[in-house]
Tab-separated table of C-alpha atoms in Angstrom:
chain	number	residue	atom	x	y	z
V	116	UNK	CA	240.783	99.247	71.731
V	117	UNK	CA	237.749	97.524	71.211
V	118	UNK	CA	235.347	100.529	69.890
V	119	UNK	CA	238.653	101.676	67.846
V	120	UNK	CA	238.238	98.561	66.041
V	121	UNK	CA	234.984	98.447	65.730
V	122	UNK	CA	234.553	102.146	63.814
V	123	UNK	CA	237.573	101.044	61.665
V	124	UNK	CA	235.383	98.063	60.522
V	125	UNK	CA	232.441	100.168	60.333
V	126	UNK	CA	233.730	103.081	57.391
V	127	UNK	CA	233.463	101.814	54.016
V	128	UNK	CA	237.056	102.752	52.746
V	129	UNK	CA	236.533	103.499	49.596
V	130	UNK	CA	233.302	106.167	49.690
V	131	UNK	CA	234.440	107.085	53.126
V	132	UNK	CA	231.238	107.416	54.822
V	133	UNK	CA	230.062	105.144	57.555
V	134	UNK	CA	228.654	101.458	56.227
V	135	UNK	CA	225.190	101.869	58.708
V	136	UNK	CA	223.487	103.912	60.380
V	137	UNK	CA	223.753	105.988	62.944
V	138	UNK	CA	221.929	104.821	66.114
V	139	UNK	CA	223.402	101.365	64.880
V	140	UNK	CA	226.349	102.362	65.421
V	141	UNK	CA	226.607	104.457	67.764
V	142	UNK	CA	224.874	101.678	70.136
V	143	UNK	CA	227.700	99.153	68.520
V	144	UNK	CA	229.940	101.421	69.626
V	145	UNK	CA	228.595	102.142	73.456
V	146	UNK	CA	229.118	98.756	73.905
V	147	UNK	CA	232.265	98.233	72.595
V	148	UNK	CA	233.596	101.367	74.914
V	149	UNK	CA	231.633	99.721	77.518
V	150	UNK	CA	234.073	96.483	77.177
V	151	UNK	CA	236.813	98.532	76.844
V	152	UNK	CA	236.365	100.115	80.126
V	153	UNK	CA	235.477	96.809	82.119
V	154	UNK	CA	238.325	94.938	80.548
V	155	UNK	CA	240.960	97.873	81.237
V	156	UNK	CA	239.316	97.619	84.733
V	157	UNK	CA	238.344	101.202	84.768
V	158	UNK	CA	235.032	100.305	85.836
V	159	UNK	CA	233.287	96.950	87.079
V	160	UNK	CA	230.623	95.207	85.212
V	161	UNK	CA	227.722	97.298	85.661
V	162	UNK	CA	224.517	95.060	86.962
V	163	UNK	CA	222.537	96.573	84.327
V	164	UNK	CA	224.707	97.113	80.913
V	165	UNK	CA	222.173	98.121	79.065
V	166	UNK	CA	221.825	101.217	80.599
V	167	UNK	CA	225.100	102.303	80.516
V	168	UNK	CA	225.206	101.475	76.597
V	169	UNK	CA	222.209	103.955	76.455
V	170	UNK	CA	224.357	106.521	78.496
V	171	UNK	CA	227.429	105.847	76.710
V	172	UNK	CA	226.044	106.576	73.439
V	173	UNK	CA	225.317	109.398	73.100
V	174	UNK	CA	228.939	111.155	72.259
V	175	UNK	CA	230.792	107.378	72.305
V	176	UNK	CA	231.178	108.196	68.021
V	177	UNK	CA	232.784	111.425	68.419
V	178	UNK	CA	235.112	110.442	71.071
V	179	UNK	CA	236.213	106.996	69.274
V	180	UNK	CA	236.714	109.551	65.755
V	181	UNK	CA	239.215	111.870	67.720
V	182	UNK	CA	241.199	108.945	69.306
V	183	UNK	CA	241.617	107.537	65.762
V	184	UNK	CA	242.520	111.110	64.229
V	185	UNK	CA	244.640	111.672	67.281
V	186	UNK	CA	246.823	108.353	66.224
V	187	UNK	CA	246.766	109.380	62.908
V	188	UNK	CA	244.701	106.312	61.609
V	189	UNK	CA	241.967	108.516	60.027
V	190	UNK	CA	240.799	112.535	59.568
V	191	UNK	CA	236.988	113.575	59.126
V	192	UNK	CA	236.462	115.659	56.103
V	193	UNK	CA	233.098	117.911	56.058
V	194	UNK	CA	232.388	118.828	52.932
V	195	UNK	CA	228.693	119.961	51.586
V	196	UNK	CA	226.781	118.185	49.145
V	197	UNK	CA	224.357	120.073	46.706
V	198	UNK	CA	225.500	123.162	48.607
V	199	UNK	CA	223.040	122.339	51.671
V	200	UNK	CA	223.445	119.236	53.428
V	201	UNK	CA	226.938	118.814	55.615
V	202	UNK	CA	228.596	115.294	54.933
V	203	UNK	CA	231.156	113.544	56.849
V	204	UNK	CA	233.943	111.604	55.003
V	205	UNK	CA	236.689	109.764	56.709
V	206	UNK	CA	239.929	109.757	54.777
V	207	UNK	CA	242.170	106.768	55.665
V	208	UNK	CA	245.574	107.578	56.409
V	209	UNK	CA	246.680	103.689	57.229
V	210	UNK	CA	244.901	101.524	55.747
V	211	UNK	CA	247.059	98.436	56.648
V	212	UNK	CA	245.062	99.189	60.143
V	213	UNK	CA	241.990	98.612	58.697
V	214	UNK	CA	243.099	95.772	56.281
V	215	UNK	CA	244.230	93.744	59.481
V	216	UNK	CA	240.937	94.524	61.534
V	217	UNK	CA	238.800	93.668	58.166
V	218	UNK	CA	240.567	90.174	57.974
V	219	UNK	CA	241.159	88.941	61.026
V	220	UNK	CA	237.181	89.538	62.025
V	221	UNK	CA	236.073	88.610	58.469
V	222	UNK	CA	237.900	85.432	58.838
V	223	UNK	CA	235.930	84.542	61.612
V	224	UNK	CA	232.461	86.052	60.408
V	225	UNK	CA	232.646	83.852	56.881
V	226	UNK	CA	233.859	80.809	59.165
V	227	UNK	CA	237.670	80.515	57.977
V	228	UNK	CA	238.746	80.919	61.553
V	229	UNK	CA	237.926	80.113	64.862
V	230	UNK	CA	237.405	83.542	67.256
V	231	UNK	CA	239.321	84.963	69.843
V	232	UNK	CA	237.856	86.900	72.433
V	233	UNK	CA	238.737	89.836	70.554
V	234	UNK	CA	237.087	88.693	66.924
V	235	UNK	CA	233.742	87.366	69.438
V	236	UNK	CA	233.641	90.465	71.355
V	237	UNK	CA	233.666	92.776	67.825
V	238	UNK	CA	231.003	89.959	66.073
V	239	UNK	CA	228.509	89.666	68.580
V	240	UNK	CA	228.790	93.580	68.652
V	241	UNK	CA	227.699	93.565	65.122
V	242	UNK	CA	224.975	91.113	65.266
V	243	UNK	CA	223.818	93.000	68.336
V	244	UNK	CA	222.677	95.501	65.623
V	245	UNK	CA	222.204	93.846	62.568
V	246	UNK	CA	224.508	94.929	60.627
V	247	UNK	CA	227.577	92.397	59.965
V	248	UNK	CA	226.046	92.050	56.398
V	249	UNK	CA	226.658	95.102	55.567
V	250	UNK	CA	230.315	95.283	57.151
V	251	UNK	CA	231.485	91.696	55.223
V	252	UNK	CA	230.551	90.292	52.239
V	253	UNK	CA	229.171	86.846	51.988
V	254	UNK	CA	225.608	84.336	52.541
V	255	UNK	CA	223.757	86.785	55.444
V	256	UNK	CA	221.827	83.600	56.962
V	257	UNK	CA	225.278	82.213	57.171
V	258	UNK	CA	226.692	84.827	58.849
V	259	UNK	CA	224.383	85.183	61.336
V	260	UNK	CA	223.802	82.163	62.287
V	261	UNK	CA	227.751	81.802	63.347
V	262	UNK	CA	227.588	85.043	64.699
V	263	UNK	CA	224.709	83.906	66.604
V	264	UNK	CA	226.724	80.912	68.111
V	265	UNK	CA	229.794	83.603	68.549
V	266	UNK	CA	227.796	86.223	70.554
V	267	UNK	CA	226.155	83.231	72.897
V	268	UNK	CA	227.230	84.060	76.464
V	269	UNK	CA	228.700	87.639	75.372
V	270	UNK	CA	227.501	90.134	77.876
V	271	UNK	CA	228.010	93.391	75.997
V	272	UNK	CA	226.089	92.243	72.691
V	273	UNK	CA	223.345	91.156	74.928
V	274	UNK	CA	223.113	94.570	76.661
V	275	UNK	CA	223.656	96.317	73.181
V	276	UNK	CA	220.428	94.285	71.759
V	277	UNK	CA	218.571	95.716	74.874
V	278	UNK	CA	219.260	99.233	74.478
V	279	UNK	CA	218.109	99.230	71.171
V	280	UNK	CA	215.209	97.353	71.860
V	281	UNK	CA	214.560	100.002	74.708
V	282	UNK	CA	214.796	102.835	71.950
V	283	UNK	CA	212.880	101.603	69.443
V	284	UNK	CA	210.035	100.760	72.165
V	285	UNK	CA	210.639	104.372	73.568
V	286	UNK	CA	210.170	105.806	69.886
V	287	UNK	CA	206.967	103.534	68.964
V	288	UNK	CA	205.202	104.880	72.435
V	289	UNK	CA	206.208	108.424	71.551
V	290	UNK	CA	204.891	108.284	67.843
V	291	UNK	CA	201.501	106.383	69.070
């Protein structure tokens, strides 16, 4: 699955913790459920996207986590650090899963490979939120700028850059 993927590519396998943060990716991931569900034909392409992404959101994370515990992929650790704050760490359990993910989209991010609609579904995901320079090393400009040829004419990065546009706008009114 899409939003499997996508958290996979997401932790940061050596510290554990997740590489952004959270309304990033839990928006990311919205929209990568959101695909899942209209390609396994669960649902139809809703007219507005965006909207669902904001609905989907909100427990999209948690659900995703206990799939990929379920398989086996991954556990959540909570440990406390200082003695006050509660901190998630995700302990990889195969990390040839995440090895394969991390290549095969990296390959296509830094330009070694041409996409697949996987790989363009999962990149214009990330440039939806900013954040495929901190999920693959290399030039950021570069990056984008293929990603922004990738995403082009991808529905579900397009509704995940509304959503977020739609909460920051909501937050700026509320803090005016």
């Amino acid at each position: 699955m899409l939003s499997e993927d996508l958290m996979l590519l997401l932790i940061d396998e050596v510290a554990g913790g997740v590489r952004v943060d959270a309304a990033s990716a839990d928006h990311a991931l919205a929209g990568a459920a959101l695909l899942d569900q209209v390609r396994s034909g669960l649902v139809p392409e809703p007219a507005r996207p965006h909207k669902a992404v904001a609905k989907l959101r909100r427990h999209v994370r948690r659900d995703v986590m206990a799939r990929l515990e379920a398989r086996g992929v991954l556990t959540v650790e909570r440990t406390k650090v200082l003695g006050i704050f509660s901190v998630r760490t995700h302990v990889l359990h195969r990390p040839d899963d995440v090895r394969e993910v991390r290549r095969s989209v990296g390959d296509v991010a830094l330009g070694h490979a041409a996409p697949d609609e996987r790989t363009r579904a999962l990149i214009s995901l990330l440039y939806a939120v900013r954040v495929l320079h901190k999920v693959f090393d290399g030039d950021k400009r570069e990056m984008n700028a293929r990603a922004k040829e990738i995403a082009r004419g991808e529905w579900a990065g397009e509704a995940v850059k509304k959503a977020v546009r739609a909460r920051r706008a909501a937050a700026a009114a509320a803090s005016s």
